[in-house]
Short mmCIF file of C-alpha atoms in Angstrom, two decimals:
data_model
loop_
_atom_site.label_atom_id
_atom_site.label_comp_id
_atom_site.label_asym_id
_atom_site.label_seq_id
_atom_site.Cartn_x
_atom_site.Cartn_y
_atom_site.Cartn_z
CA MET A 284 -7.35 6.41 -30.62
CA ARG A 285 -6.24 4.82 -27.32
CA HIS A 286 -6.37 1.18 -28.77
CA LYS A 287 -4.53 2.79 -32.04
CA THR A 288 -1.74 4.52 -30.05
CA GLN A 289 -1.32 1.23 -28.09
CA ARG A 290 -0.75 -1.23 -31.20
CA LEU A 291 1.83 1.69 -32.84
CA GLU A 292 3.57 1.85 -29.43
CA ILE A 293 3.47 -2.26 -29.39
CA TYR A 294 4.47 -2.55 -33.14
CA LEU A 295 7.23 0.18 -32.78
CA ASP A 296 8.31 -1.76 -29.37
CA GLY A 297 8.60 -5.10 -31.41
CA LEU A 298 6.49 -6.90 -29.33
CA ASN A 299 4.82 -8.40 -31.71
CA ARG A 300 8.38 -10.12 -32.41
CA GLY A 301 8.95 -11.09 -29.26
CA LEU A 302 10.00 -10.25 -25.49
CA HIS A 303 14.02 -10.27 -24.72
CA PHE A 304 13.73 -11.61 -21.50
CA LYS A 305 16.31 -11.74 -18.69
CA GLU A 306 16.64 -15.40 -17.23
CA VAL A 307 14.36 -16.25 -13.87
CA SER A 308 16.32 -16.64 -11.30
CA ASP A 309 17.07 -15.57 -7.91
CA CYS A 310 19.83 -12.72 -7.36
CA VAL A 311 22.08 -11.64 -4.32
CA TYR A 312 20.56 -9.30 -2.54
CA PRO A 313 21.27 -6.98 1.33
CA ARG A 314 19.26 -9.53 3.60
CA ILE A 315 18.06 -7.28 6.37
CA ASP A 316 16.11 -7.78 9.67
CA LEU A 317 13.68 -4.95 8.75
CA VAL A 318 12.44 -4.56 12.16
CA GLN A 319 15.25 -4.28 14.41
CA THR A 320 17.48 -1.64 12.17
CA ASN A 321 16.73 1.56 12.39
CA ASN A 322 16.62 2.13 8.86
CA PRO A 323 16.45 -0.54 7.11
CA VAL A 324 17.03 1.48 3.17
CA ALA A 325 19.96 2.88 3.80
CA ALA A 326 21.79 -0.52 5.41
CA ILE A 327 20.05 -2.29 2.72
CA MET A 328 21.22 0.39 0.00
CA GLY A 329 25.32 0.76 1.92
CA ALA A 330 24.92 -3.43 2.07
CA PRO A 331 28.22 -4.92 -0.22
CA GLU A 332 25.53 -7.23 -1.52
CA PHE A 333 23.46 -3.94 -3.17
CA ALA A 334 25.64 -3.97 -5.61
CA GLN A 335 25.32 -6.74 -6.67
CA THR A 336 21.64 -6.56 -7.61
CA ILE A 337 21.70 -3.39 -8.41
CA GLN A 338 24.73 -5.49 -12.51
CA PHE A 339 21.91 -7.81 -11.72
CA PHE A 340 19.33 -5.15 -13.32
CA ALA A 341 21.57 -2.56 -15.35
CA ASP A 342 21.51 -5.48 -17.00
CA ASN A 343 18.69 -6.46 -17.71
CA PRO A 344 16.48 -5.79 -20.96
CA VAL A 345 13.54 -4.26 -18.54
CA ALA A 346 16.03 -0.96 -17.87
CA GLN A 347 15.51 0.41 -21.00
CA ARG A 348 11.97 0.39 -20.92
CA SER A 349 11.13 1.11 -17.11
CA LEU A 350 11.12 4.74 -16.00
CA VAL A 351 13.28 3.83 -13.13
CA SER A 352 16.36 2.97 -12.37
CA PRO A 353 18.13 0.26 -11.35
CA ASP A 354 18.95 1.19 -8.37
CA ALA A 355 15.46 1.74 -7.87
CA GLN A 356 14.55 -1.82 -9.04
CA ALA A 357 17.11 -3.84 -6.50
CA LEU A 358 16.39 -2.18 -3.81
CA LEU A 359 12.21 -3.21 -4.65
CA TYR A 360 13.50 -6.28 -4.81
CA ALA A 361 15.48 -6.41 -1.68
CA LEU A 362 12.69 -4.69 -0.05
CA VAL A 363 10.51 -8.12 -1.00
CA ARG A 364 12.64 -9.98 -0.01
CA ASN A 365 12.83 -9.32 2.48
CA LEU A 366 9.67 -8.68 3.48
CA ARG A 367 8.44 -12.19 1.95
CA PRO A 368 4.34 -10.46 1.38
CA GLN A 369 1.95 -11.83 0.89
CA HIS A 370 0.11 -8.90 -1.08
CA VAL A 371 1.84 -5.67 -2.56
CA PHE A 372 0.38 -2.93 -4.33
CA GLU A 373 1.54 -1.53 -7.37
CA ILE A 374 -0.26 1.96 -8.78
CA GLY A 375 0.36 2.41 -12.27
CA THR A 376 1.89 -0.10 -13.91
CA PHE A 377 3.49 2.04 -17.35
CA LYS A 378 5.26 -0.49 -19.48
CA GLY A 379 5.82 -3.57 -16.28
CA GLY A 380 9.06 -2.72 -15.41
CA THR A 381 8.89 -2.51 -12.17
CA SER A 382 6.32 -4.76 -11.93
CA GLU A 383 8.97 -7.45 -13.45
CA ALA A 384 11.05 -6.28 -10.81
CA ILE A 385 8.51 -6.88 -7.71
CA CYS A 386 7.32 -10.90 -8.88
CA ARG A 387 10.76 -11.73 -9.83
CA ALA A 388 11.38 -11.51 -5.60
CA LEU A 389 7.66 -12.49 -5.26
CA ASN A 390 8.93 -15.73 -7.55
CA ALA A 391 11.91 -15.91 -5.61
CA ASN A 392 10.14 -16.25 -1.98
CA GLY A 393 8.37 -18.89 -3.52
CA ALA A 394 5.16 -16.87 -3.34
CA GLY A 395 3.74 -13.97 -3.45
CA THR A 396 0.83 -11.53 -5.64
CA LEU A 397 1.92 -8.82 -7.03
CA HIS A 398 -1.47 -6.50 -7.24
CA THR A 399 -0.67 -4.24 -10.55
CA VAL A 400 -3.31 -1.29 -11.30
CA ASP A 401 -3.44 1.15 -14.69
CA PRO A 402 -6.68 2.08 -16.16
CA VAL A 403 -4.88 2.91 -19.59
CA ARG A 404 -2.79 1.86 -21.31
CA THR A 405 -4.23 -1.76 -20.94
CA ASP A 406 -4.18 -2.96 -24.05
CA TYR A 407 -0.07 -2.40 -24.41
CA ILE A 408 -0.26 -3.52 -20.56
CA LYS A 409 -1.35 -7.30 -21.20
CA ALA A 410 0.56 -7.79 -24.83
CA ILE A 411 3.97 -7.17 -22.13
CA PHE A 412 2.06 -10.03 -19.61
CA GLU A 413 1.43 -12.31 -22.07
CA ARG A 414 4.97 -13.03 -23.13
CA TRP A 415 5.87 -13.01 -19.70
CA PRO A 416 7.34 -16.36 -18.36
CA GLN A 417 5.21 -18.39 -17.09
CA SER A 418 7.49 -18.85 -13.23
CA LEU A 419 6.37 -14.54 -13.18
CA LEU A 420 2.48 -14.75 -14.41
CA LYS A 421 1.64 -17.03 -11.26
CA HIS A 422 2.43 -14.43 -9.01
CA LEU A 423 0.60 -11.29 -11.01
CA SER A 424 -3.11 -9.99 -10.96
CA PHE A 425 -3.84 -7.26 -13.21
CA TYR A 426 -6.47 -4.66 -12.82
CA PRO A 427 -7.14 -1.68 -15.88
CA THR A 428 -9.18 0.16 -13.05
CA THR A 429 -8.42 2.65 -11.63
CA SER A 430 -6.40 2.46 -7.87
CA MET A 431 -9.98 3.83 -6.52
CA ASP A 432 -11.73 1.07 -7.31
CA PHE A 433 -8.81 -0.92 -6.55
CA TYR A 434 -8.63 -0.20 -3.01
CA LYS A 435 -11.63 -1.44 -2.36
CA THR A 436 -11.93 -4.19 -4.32
CA MET A 437 -8.53 -4.74 -2.08
CA GLU A 438 -11.16 -3.65 1.36
CA ARG A 439 -13.95 -6.21 0.15
CA ASP A 440 -11.33 -9.14 -0.38
CA HIS A 441 -9.61 -8.40 2.71
CA ILE A 442 -6.41 -7.71 0.84
CA HIS A 443 -3.84 -5.97 2.87
CA PRO A 444 -0.05 -5.44 1.14
CA SER A 445 3.52 -5.00 2.90
CA LEU A 446 3.71 -2.81 0.03
CA VAL A 447 2.52 -0.28 -2.12
CA PHE A 448 4.24 1.23 -5.06
CA VAL A 449 2.36 4.33 -5.74
CA ASP A 450 3.24 4.97 -8.91
CA GLY A 451 0.30 6.43 -10.78
CA ASN A 452 -1.27 9.39 -11.73
CA HIS A 453 1.07 12.30 -10.44
CA ASP A 454 -1.22 15.39 -9.40
CA TYR A 455 -1.22 16.07 -6.16
CA GLU A 456 -4.71 14.43 -4.83
CA PHE A 457 -4.59 11.41 -6.83
CA ALA A 458 -1.23 10.97 -5.22
CA GLN A 459 -2.49 11.87 -1.71
CA PHE A 460 -5.43 9.35 -2.18
CA ASP A 461 -3.12 6.15 -3.10
CA ILE A 462 -0.78 7.15 -0.10
CA GLY A 463 -4.04 6.76 1.85
CA PHE A 464 -5.27 4.37 1.26
CA GLY A 465 -2.72 2.33 0.65
CA ALA A 466 -1.38 3.38 4.65
CA ARG A 467 -5.21 2.06 5.37
CA GLN A 468 -4.60 -1.24 3.44
CA MET A 469 -1.19 -1.88 5.03
CA GLN A 470 -0.36 -4.51 7.32
CA ARG A 471 1.71 -3.40 10.55
CA GLY A 472 5.62 -2.74 9.98
CA GLY A 473 4.61 -2.62 5.55
CA PHE A 474 7.02 -0.16 3.73
CA ILE A 475 4.44 3.18 0.39
CA VAL A 476 7.27 2.94 -1.90
CA VAL A 477 6.04 6.95 -3.49
CA ASP A 478 7.97 7.75 -6.57
CA ASN A 479 8.67 10.92 -8.56
CA ILE A 480 9.17 13.12 -5.79
CA ALA A 481 10.77 14.95 -8.61
CA GLN A 482 7.76 16.26 -8.46
CA PRO A 483 5.38 18.45 -6.54
CA GLY A 484 2.20 16.17 -6.54
CA PRO A 485 3.06 13.13 -4.77
CA PHE A 486 6.41 14.88 -2.88
CA TYR A 487 3.66 17.33 -1.43
CA ALA A 488 0.89 14.07 -1.07
CA ALA A 489 3.60 12.43 1.25
CA ILE A 490 4.81 15.62 3.35
CA ASP A 491 1.22 16.08 3.79
CA PHE A 492 0.52 12.44 5.08
CA LEU A 493 4.56 12.48 7.54
CA ALA A 494 1.92 15.13 8.85
CA ALA A 495 -1.06 13.55 10.14
CA HIS A 496 0.92 10.32 10.66
CA PRO A 497 3.49 11.01 13.12
CA GLU A 498 3.38 7.67 14.16
CA TRP A 499 5.36 6.77 10.71
CA ARG A 500 8.46 7.29 9.98
CA GLU A 501 10.32 8.35 6.12
CA PHE A 502 13.54 6.89 5.95
CA GLY A 503 15.48 9.59 4.18
CA LEU A 504 15.33 13.53 5.10
CA SER A 505 13.13 14.66 2.27
CA PRO A 506 10.44 16.47 3.57
CA GLN A 507 13.02 18.44 6.03
CA ALA A 508 16.13 19.18 3.51
CA TYR A 509 13.83 20.31 0.52
CA ASP A 510 14.81 23.17 -1.40
CA ASN A 511 10.83 25.10 -0.54
CA SER A 512 11.92 27.23 -3.95
CA LYS A 513 11.63 24.83 -6.09
CA ALA A 514 7.98 22.38 -6.82
CA TYR A 515 9.62 20.97 -9.61
CA ASP A 516 13.37 19.59 -7.78
CA ARG A 517 15.68 16.59 -8.77
CA SER A 518 17.63 16.18 -6.62
CA ARG A 519 14.84 15.99 -4.02
CA THR A 520 15.29 12.59 -3.33
CA THR A 521 18.09 11.36 -0.48
CA ILE A 522 18.16 7.68 -1.85
CA VAL A 523 20.89 7.63 -3.96
CA ASN A 524 19.80 7.15 -7.86
CA THR A 525 16.12 6.95 -7.56
CA ASP A 526 13.09 9.44 -7.06
CA PHE A 527 12.07 7.51 -4.50
CA MET A 528 10.94 8.36 -0.19
CA VAL A 529 9.88 5.56 1.45
CA LEU A 530 7.69 5.47 4.43
CA GLY A 531 7.18 2.76 6.77
CA SER A 532 4.22 2.11 8.93
CA PRO A 533 3.48 1.89 12.66
CA GLN A 534 3.47 -1.50 14.04
CA ALA A 535 0.30 -0.37 16.01
CA HIS A 536 -2.16 2.70 15.02
CA ALA A 537 -2.05 5.59 16.97
CA VAL A 538 -5.38 6.39 18.21
CA GLY A 539 -5.71 9.80 19.75
CA THR A 540 -7.87 12.55 19.84
CA ARG A 541 -9.31 12.18 16.57
CA ALA A 542 -11.43 9.98 15.37
CA TRP A 543 -9.91 6.77 13.76
CA ASN A 544 -11.85 4.26 12.03
CA SER A 545 -10.04 0.93 11.66
CA GLY A 546 -11.52 0.35 7.76
CA LEU A 547 -14.92 -1.43 6.88
CA ILE A 548 -15.98 -4.45 7.05
CA ARG A 549 -18.70 -5.87 5.41
CA THR A 550 -21.16 -8.76 6.81
CA ARG A 551 -23.89 -11.22 7.49
CA GLN A 552 -23.72 -9.84 10.78
CA SER A 553 -26.65 -8.58 11.77
CA SER A 554 -25.43 -6.77 15.18
CA VAL A 555 -23.11 -5.70 17.09
CA ARG A 556 -22.74 -6.02 21.17
CA GLY A 557 -19.26 -4.24 21.14
CA LEU A 558 -15.53 -3.88 19.79
CA LYS A 559 -12.40 -6.52 21.15
CA LEU A 560 -9.22 -4.18 20.60
CA LYS A 561 -5.96 -5.34 20.93
CA LEU A 562 -3.52 -2.81 22.18
CA ALA A 563 0.63 -3.48 21.25
CA ARG A 564 1.11 -1.84 24.86
CA PRO A 565 -0.82 -1.09 28.11
CA SER A 566 -3.46 1.99 28.05
CA GLY A 567 -2.02 4.00 30.85
CA ALA A 568 -4.93 6.18 32.35
CA GLY A 569 -7.30 7.53 29.85
CA VAL A 570 -11.06 7.90 28.85
CA LEU A 571 -12.03 6.06 25.57
CA SER A 572 -14.63 6.44 23.03
CA ALA A 573 -16.16 4.52 20.48
CA GLN A 574 -18.61 4.43 17.78
CA VAL A 575 -20.23 2.02 15.45
CA VAL A 576 -22.24 2.47 12.68
CA LEU A 577 -24.57 -0.41 11.52
CA ARG A 578 -25.12 -0.41 7.68
CA GLY A 579 -28.43 -3.19 6.48
CA PHE A 580 -27.78 -2.94 2.01
CA GLY A 581 -31.56 -4.33 0.60
CA ALA A 582 -34.06 -2.84 -1.27
CA THR A 583 -32.98 -0.16 0.93
CA LEU A 584 -30.30 1.68 3.24
CA GLN A 585 -30.58 1.63 6.85
CA GLU A 586 -28.28 2.41 9.16
CA ASN A 587 -27.99 2.46 12.94
CA LEU A 588 -26.14 3.85 15.20
CA GLY A 589 -24.03 2.39 19.09
CA GLU A 590 -22.42 4.59 21.36
CA ALA A 591 -20.36 4.38 24.39
CA ARG A 592 -17.71 5.82 26.69
CA VAL A 593 -15.07 3.77 29.02
CA GLU A 594 -13.16 5.25 31.20
CA LEU A 595 -9.77 3.36 32.04
CA THR A 596 -7.89 4.16 35.91
CA LYS A 597 -5.21 1.47 35.33
CA ALA A 598 -3.39 -0.21 32.27
CA GLU A 599 -5.06 -2.22 30.30
CA ASP A 600 -3.49 -5.06 27.46
CA GLU A 601 -6.74 -5.55 25.54
CA ILE A 602 -10.27 -3.10 26.17
CA SER A 603 -14.24 -4.60 25.30
CA ILE A 604 -16.79 -2.20 24.70
CA ALA A 605 -20.48 -2.69 25.00
CA PHE A 606 -23.24 -1.07 23.01
CA THR A 607 -25.95 -0.81 25.66
CA PRO A 608 -28.25 -1.99 23.89
CA GLU A 609 -26.96 -3.73 21.32
CA VAL A 610 -26.42 -2.08 18.06
CA ARG A 611 -28.90 -4.15 15.53
CA LEU A 612 -30.61 -3.80 12.40
CA ASP A 613 -34.14 -5.49 11.53
CA GLY A 614 -35.03 -6.54 8.24
CA ALA A 615 -34.06 -9.17 5.06
CA PHE A 616 -31.17 -7.19 4.07
CA ALA A 617 -28.32 -8.44 1.38
CA TYR A 618 -25.50 -7.86 3.62
CA TYR A 619 -24.55 -5.72 6.77
CA THR A 620 -21.02 -3.39 6.38
CA ILE A 621 -19.67 -2.04 9.90
CA GLU A 622 -18.04 1.11 10.22
CA PRO A 623 -16.13 1.14 14.26
CA TRP A 624 -14.72 4.67 14.86
CA LEU A 625 -12.45 5.20 18.24
CA ILE A 626 -11.24 8.32 19.90
CA TRP A 627 -9.17 8.53 22.84
CA ASN A 628 -7.80 10.67 25.55
CA GLY A 629 -5.50 10.24 27.65
CA ALA A 630 -1.40 11.71 28.24
CA GLU A 631 -0.66 9.61 25.27
CA PRO A 632 -1.65 7.86 22.19
CA LEU A 633 -3.94 4.85 22.45
CA GLN A 634 -1.07 1.93 20.34
CA VAL A 635 -4.30 -0.17 18.90
CA LEU A 636 -3.41 -3.28 16.93
CA ASP A 637 -6.54 -5.01 15.98
CA ALA A 638 -10.48 -3.34 17.08
CA GLN A 639 -13.34 -6.09 16.48
CA PRO A 640 -16.38 -5.69 16.85
CA PHE A 641 -18.69 -8.93 18.53
#
């Protein structure tokens, strides 16, 4: 039934006769220093060039099959042009409208891949992408799978985005996962754009994420200014002519008394002697507790746990923690995973840029 419905939609949308596609070209957009600008979203949308960016997408035939406004597409385009990302994740493809805006920006940048995910509308989406010009297709990878399977694939392949567009299932639990795992995979200084915050699922998932991760920023006032008497509220966003909330990732991971996992590492390494931490700024005094779980996958699953604790009495830029004895697995295994955990007790959170096993 699903395949028949999608074939009917392909026919009703006229895709069997081709796709009206605007010429692939760059367009005027605001050039912003995303690091130095206090609110890059406001700076982009307030720049005089942004009106021309909006007009470019308003005059694009894709506007007729997209659920987001030309302003929203223009904002995504401008963010990608300024970020110059190697990887962008899109959770929820629908009819490829935002996919096209993002790939136009990647093409204008001259590099980068959009990884877009949709487990439901595979036939229709493939019919759209088959009609794209090659200049945009070379920047696209489509995954007809769930976001959970997709994120695990990206983690396994060590692919980290600079921008994640969350527009999948709008139930709270799904949106919460898509935001949370996107943040875990995120490059430092990247962005998560959450669509449809008029709906309670994406909105509450976003504000709960911000409450749990105060080092992240929201470029607007949606979490503070919303009407708490309404579950569904079209006026909730503070980003004009969109239904977006935009979250900005910190330049470092703030580690405190709640255990932080730097991410699962798949490896052929059968032992771990310690962890090396690179910090964004000096640590100050405090106590760092570290654990690492080493697992071996073969005929059976085995794991071993290492623990270490170090007290810092002065500021450090890098920290090395040794496990005594080293964490080791003996036997024949196809591969191993390393799961590092950190807990910091100090006056201020520990600003961790990277944590690597050795």
